[in-house]
Coordinates of C-alpha atoms in Angstrom, one line a residue:
X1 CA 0.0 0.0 0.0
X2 CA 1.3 3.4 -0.8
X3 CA 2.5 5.6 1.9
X4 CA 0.6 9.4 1.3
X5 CA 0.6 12.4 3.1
X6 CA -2.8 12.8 2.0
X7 CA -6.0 13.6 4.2
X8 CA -8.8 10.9 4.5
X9 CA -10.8 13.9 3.3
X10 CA -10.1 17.8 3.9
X11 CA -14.0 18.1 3.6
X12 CA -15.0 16.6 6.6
X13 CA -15.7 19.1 9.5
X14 CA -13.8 18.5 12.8
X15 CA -17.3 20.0 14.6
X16 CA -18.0 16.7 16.5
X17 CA -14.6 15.4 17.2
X18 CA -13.7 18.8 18.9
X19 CA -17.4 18.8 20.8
X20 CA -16.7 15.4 21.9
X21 CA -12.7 16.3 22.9
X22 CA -13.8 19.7 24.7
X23 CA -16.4 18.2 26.9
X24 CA -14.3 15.4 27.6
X25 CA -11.7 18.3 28.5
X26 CA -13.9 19.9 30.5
X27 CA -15.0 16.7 33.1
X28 CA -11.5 15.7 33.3
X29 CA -9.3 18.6 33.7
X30 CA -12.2 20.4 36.2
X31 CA -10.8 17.4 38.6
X32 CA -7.2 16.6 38.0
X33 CA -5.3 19.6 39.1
X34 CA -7.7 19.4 42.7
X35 CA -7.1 15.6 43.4
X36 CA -3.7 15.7 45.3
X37 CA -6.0 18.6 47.4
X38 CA -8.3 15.1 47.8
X39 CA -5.7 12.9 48.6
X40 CA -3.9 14.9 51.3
X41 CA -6.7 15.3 52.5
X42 CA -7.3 11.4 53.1
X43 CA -3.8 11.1 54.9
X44 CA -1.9 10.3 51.9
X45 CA 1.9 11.0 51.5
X46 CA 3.6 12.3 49.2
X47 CA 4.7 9.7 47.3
X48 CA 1.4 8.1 47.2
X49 CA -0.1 11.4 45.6
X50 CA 3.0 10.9 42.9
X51 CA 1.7 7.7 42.3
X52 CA -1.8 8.2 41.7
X53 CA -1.5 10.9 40.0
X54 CA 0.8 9.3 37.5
X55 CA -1.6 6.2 37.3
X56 CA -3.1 8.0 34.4
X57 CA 0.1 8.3 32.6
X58 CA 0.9 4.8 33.1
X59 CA -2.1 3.6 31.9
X60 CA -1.3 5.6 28.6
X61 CA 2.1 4.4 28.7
X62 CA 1.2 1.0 29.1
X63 CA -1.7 1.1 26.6
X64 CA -1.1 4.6 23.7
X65 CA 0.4 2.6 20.7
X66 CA -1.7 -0.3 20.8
X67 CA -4.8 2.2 20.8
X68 CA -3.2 4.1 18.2
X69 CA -2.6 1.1 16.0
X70 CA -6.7 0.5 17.1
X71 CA -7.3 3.8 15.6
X72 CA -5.6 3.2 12.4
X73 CA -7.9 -0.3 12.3
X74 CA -11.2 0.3 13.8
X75 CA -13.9 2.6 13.4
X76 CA -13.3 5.9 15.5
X77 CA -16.5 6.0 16.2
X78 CA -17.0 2.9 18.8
X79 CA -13.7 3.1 20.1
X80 CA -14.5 6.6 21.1
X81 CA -17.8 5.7 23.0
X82 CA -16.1 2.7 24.6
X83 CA -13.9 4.8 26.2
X84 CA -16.7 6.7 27.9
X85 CA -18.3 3.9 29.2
X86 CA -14.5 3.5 31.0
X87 CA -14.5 6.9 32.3
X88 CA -17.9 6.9 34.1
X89 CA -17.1 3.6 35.5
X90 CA -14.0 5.2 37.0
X91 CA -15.5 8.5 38.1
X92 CA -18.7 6.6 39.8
X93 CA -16.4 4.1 41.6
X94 CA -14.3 6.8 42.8
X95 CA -17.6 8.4 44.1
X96 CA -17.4 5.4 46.9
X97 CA -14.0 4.7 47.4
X98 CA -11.5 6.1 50.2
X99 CA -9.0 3.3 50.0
X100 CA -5.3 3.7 48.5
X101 CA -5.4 0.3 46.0
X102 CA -9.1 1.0 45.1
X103 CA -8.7 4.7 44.1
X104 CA -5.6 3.8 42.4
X105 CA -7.8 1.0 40.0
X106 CA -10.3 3.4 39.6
X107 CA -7.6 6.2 38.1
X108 CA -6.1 3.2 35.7
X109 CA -9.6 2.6 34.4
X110 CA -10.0 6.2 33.9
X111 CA -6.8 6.3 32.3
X112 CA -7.2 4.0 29.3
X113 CA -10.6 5.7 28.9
X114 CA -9.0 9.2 28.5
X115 CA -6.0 7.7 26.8
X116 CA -8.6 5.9 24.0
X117 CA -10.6 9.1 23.7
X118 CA -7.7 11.3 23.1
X119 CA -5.7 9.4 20.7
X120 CA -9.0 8.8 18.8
X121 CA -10.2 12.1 18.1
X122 CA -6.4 13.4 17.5
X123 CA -6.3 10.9 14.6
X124 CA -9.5 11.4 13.7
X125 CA -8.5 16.0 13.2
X126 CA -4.7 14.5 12.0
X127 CA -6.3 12.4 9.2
X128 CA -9.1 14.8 8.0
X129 CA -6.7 17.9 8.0
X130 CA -4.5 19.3 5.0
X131 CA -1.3 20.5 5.5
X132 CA -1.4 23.1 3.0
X133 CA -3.6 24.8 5.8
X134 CA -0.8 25.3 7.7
X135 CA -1.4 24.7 11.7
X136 CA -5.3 26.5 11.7
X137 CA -7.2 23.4 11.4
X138 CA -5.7 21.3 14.5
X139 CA -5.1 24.9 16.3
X140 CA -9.1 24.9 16.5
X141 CA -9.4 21.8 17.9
X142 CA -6.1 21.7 20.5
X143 CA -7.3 25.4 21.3
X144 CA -10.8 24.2 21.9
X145 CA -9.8 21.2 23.4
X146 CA -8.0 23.7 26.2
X147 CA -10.2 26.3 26.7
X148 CA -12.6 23.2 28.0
X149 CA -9.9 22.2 30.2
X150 CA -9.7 25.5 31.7
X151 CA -13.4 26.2 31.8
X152 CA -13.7 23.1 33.6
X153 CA -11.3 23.9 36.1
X154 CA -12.6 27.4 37.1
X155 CA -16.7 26.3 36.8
X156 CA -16.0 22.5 38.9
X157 CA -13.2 24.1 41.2
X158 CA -15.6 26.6 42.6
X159 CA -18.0 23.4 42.9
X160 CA -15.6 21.8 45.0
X161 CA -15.7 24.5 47.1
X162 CA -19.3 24.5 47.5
X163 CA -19.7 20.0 47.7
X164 CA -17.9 17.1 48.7
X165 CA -15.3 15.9 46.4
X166 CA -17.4 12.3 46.6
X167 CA -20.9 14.3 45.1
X168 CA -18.6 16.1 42.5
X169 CA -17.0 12.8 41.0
X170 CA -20.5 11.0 40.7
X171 CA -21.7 14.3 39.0
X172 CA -19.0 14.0 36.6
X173 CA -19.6 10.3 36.4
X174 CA -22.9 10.9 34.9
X175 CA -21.9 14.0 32.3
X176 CA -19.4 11.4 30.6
X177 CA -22.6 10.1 29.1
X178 CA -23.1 13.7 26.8
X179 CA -19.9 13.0 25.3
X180 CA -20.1 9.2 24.9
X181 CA -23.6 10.1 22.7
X182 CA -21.6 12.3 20.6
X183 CA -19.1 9.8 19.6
X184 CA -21.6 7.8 18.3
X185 CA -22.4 10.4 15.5
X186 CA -18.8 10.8 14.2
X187 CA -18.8 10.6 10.7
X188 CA -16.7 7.2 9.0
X189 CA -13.3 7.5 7.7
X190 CA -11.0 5.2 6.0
X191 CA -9.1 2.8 8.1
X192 CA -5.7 1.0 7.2
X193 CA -4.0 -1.9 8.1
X194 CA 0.1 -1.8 8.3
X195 CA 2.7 -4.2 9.6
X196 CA 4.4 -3.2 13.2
X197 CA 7.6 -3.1 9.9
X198 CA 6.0 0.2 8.6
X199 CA 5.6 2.2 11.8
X200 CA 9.1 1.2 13.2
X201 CA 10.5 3.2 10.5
X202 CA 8.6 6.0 10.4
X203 CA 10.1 6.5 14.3
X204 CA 13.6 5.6 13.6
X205 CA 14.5 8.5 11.6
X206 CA 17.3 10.8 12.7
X207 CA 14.8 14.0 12.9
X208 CA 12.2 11.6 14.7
X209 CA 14.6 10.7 17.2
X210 CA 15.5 14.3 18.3
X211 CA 11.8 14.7 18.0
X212 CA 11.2 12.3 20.4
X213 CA 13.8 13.3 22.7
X214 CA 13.2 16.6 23.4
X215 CA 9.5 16.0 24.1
X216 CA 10.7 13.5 27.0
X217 CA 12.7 15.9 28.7
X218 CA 10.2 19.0 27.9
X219 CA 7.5 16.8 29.4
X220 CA 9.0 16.3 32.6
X221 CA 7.9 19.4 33.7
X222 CA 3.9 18.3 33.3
X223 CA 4.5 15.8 36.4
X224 CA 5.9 18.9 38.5
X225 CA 2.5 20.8 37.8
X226 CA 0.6 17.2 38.5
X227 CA 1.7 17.4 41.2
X228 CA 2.3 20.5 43.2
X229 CA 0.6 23.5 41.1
X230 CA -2.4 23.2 43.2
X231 CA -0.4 22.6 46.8
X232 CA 2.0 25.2 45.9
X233 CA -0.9 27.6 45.2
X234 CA -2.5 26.4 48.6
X235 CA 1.1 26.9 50.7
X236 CA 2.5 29.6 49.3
X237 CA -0.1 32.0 48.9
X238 CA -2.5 30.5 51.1
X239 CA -5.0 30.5 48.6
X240 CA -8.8 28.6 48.8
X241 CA -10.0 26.5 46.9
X242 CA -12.0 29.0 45.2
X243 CA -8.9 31.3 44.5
X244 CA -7.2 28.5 42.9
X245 CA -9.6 27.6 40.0
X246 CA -9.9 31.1 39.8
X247 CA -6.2 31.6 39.1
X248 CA -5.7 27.6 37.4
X249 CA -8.9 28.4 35.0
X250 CA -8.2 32.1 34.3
X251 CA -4.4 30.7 33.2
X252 CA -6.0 27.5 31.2
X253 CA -8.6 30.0 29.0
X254 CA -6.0 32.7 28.1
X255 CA -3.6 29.5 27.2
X256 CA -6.3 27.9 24.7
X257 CA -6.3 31.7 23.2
X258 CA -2.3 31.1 22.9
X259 CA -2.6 28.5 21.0
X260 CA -4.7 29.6 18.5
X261 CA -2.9 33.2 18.3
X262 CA 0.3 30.9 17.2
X263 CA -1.5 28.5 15.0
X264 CA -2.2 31.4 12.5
X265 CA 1.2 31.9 12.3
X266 CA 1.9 28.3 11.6
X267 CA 1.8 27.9 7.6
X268 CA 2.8 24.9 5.8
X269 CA 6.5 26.4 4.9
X270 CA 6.8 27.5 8.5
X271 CA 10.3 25.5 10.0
X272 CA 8.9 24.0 13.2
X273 CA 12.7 25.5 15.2
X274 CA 10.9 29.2 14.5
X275 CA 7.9 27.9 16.8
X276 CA 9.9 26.0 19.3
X277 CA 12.7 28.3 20.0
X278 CA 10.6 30.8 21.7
X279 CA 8.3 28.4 22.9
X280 CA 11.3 27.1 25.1
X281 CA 12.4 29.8 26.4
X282 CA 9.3 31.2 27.3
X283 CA 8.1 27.8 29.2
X284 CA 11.5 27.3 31.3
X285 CA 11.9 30.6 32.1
X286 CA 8.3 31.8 33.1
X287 CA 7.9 28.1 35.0
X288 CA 10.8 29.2 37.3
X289 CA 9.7 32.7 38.1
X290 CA 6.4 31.2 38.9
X291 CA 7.4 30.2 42.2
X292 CA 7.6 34.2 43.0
X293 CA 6.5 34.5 46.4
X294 CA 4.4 38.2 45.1
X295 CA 1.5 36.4 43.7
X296 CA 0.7 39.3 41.0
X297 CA 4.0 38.7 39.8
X298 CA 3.7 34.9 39.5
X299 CA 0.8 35.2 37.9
X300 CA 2.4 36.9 35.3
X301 CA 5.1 34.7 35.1
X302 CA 2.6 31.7 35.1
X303 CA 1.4 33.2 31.6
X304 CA 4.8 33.4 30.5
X305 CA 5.0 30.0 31.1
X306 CA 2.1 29.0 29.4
X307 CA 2.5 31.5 26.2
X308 CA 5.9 28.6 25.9
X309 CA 3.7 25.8 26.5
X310 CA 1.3 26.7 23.7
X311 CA 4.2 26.6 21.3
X312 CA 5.0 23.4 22.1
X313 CA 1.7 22.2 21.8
X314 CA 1.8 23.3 18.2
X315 CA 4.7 22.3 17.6
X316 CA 4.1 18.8 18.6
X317 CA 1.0 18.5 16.6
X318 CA 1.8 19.8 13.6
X319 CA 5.1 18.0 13.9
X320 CA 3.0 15.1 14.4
X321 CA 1.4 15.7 11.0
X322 CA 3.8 16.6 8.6
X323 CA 6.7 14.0 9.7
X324 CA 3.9 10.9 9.4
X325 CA 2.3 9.3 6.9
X326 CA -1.6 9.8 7.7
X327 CA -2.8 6.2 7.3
X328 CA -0.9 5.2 10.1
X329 CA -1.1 8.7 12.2
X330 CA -3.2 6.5 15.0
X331 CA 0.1 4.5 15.6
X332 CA 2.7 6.8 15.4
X333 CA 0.4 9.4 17.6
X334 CA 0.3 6.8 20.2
X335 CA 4.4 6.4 19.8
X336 CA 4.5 10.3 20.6
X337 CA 2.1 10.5 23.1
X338 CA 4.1 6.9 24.8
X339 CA 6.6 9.4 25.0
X340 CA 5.3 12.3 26.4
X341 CA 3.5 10.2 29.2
X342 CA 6.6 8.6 30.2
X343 CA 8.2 12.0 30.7
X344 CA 4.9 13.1 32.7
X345 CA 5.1 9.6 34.7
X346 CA 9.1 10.4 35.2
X347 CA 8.2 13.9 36.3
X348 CA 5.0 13.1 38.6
X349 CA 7.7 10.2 40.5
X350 CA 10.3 12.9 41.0
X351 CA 8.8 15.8 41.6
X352 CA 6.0 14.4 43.6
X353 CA 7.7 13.5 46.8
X354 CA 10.6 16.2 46.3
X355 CA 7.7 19.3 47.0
X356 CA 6.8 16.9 50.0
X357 CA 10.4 17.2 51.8
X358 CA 11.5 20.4 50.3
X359 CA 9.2 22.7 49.1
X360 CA 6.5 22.6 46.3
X361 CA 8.8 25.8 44.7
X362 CA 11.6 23.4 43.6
X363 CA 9.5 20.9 41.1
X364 CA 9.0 24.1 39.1
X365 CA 12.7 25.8 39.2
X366 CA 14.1 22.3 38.6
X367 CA 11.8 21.2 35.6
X368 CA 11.9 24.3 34.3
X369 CA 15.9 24.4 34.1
X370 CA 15.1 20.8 32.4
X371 CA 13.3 22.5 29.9
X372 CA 15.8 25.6 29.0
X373 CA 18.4 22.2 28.3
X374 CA 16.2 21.3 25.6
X375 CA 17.5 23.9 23.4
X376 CA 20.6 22.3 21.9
X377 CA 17.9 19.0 20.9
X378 CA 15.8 21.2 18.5
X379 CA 16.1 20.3 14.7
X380 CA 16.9 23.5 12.8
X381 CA 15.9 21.7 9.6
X382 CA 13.3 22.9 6.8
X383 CA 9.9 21.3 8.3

């Protein structure tokens, strides 16, 4: 079968799979940032907050390229809506349990569900886009996808606030049904089968490689703010619970409005170093003057940060799409986003029991000095 860098169809709106993303956004991300609030609050240590926390990224780890290979394969549309049935499972369960081992199944059944529902719908805009549109098309959907995420975590966080965390996940529980009928009128694209021969080399390539590299060590950082950005908020600024979705949404809405302000900048000549470069320097550097004790200031800082973030963002996706063939994007989406959870799992183990014995400050100064050293890995070649 011919390899192509041709979409399934440039015709086909990305309406539903961005619908379906954003409200799955929304109900996940107006919880994650507040569970280590949870857990400490049950007794649990440090490292036990680590660790559940990164259950989600080891359930991706464990699971992203066979579910990317099952995107390539199977209809989008099923695996989608099996992937809510997975996540209201985990979020109804969670609505009853207080124990350490049966929190931490419920979070690895969440996981996979999360895991399937992401890597489906990113196929499913990676396969229908063009390239000669430049970055616009997935700068919709990844811009959508976090403005959810941040609406979520200002609208639920000031719910938390107001019921028990126990009320708030069986609530959630229930609204993964909206999205799991929404899968279910995805329109059908092509599917492809390829041998395991045909995705091995599209990630041994030397540019693949440094690809892959520096979004490992970038994505370390994304375990520090697993784990401390809401107890740094709480400890260092005393902050409630209502401040912090305040400041954690406000932050997540103006970074969805990031991404899209750089994906019309993004055309399909644009060299993926002039996106990254910045992006860098603007994560690293704002992550560490974050932990500013004036909390004006690290606000400001915290945009910073996220203005860097957003690059990346766009840099990985539309790297994604122009270094793949698009019949096996599912695959090779799930080898990227293997990676990225590993550095996330890596970062969440660290990170998550250092801000227990020194300070939730040094996760962020650390990771973000991580991130500034991925400067020399960036490829300064034509894509």
């Amino acid at each position: 079968m011919t390899d192509t860098h041709n979409p399934a169809s440039s015709t086909v709106s990305i309406l539903t799979p961005t619908l379906i993303t954003a409200a799955k956004n929304f109900l996940i991300f107006s919880i994650l940032f507040y569970l280590p609030l949870y857990f400490a609050g049950l007794g649990f240590s440090g490292l036990q907050i680590g660790f559940l926390i990164s259950l989600f990224a080891i359930t991706s780890l464990c699971s992203s390229f066979l579910v990317g290979l099952l995107s390539d394969r199977l209809s989008l549309r099923y695996l989608s809506a099996c992937s809510f049935i997975l996540l209201i499972i985990c979020f109804i369960s969670l609505s009853r349990a207080d124990h350490f081992w049966v929190i931490a199944v419920c979070l690895f059944i969440g996981g996979l569900g999360n895991n399937i529902a992401d890597l489906s719908m990113t196929s499913f805009v990676l396969k229908v886009s063009d390239r000669k549109e430049g970055g616009i098309r997935i700068g919709i959907f990844n811009g959508m996808k976090q403005l959810a995420s941040g609406l979520g975590a200002l609208s639920v966080g000031l719910l938390i606030a107001q019921l028990p965390f126990q009320q708030v996940f069986f609530l959630l529980g229930c609204a993964f049904f909206l999205p799991m009928l929404l899968a279910l009128l995805l329109k059908q694209i092509s599917t492809f089968r390829y041998s395991l021969g045909h995705y091995r080399g599209d990630l041994r390539k030397r540019e693949i490689v440094s690809f892959l590299i520096l979004i490992f060590v970038f994505t370390l950082h994304w375990g520090a703010e697993g784990t401390s950005y809401s107890l740094l908020l709480k400890e260092r600024f005393m902050l409630s619970q209502r401040a912090i979705a305040l400041f954690m949404g406000s932050i997540w809405i103006l970074f969805a409005v990031f991404i899209y302000g750089i994906s019309r900048v993004i055309k399909e000549s644009t060299p993926l170093h002039r996106i990254i470069y910045p992006g860098l320097i603007l994560s690293g550097t704002g992550h560490i003057l974050f932990t500013c004790p004036l909390l004006p200031l690290s606000y400001l800082f915290r945009l910073v940060h996220e203005c860097g973030d957003a690059a990346f963002e766009m840099y990985l996706l539309v790297g994604i799409h122009r270094y793949f063939p698009l019949e096996r994007v599912g695959g090779t989406t799930g080898a990227v986003l293997t990676v990225t959870l590993a550095g996330r799992l890596l970062g969440s183990l660290i990170f998550g029991p250092l801000g227990d014995h020194l300070g939730y400050h040094y996760p962020f100064i650390l990771s973000g000095i991580l991130t500034l050293l991925c400067l020399p890995l960036v490829n300064n070649g034509r894509r």
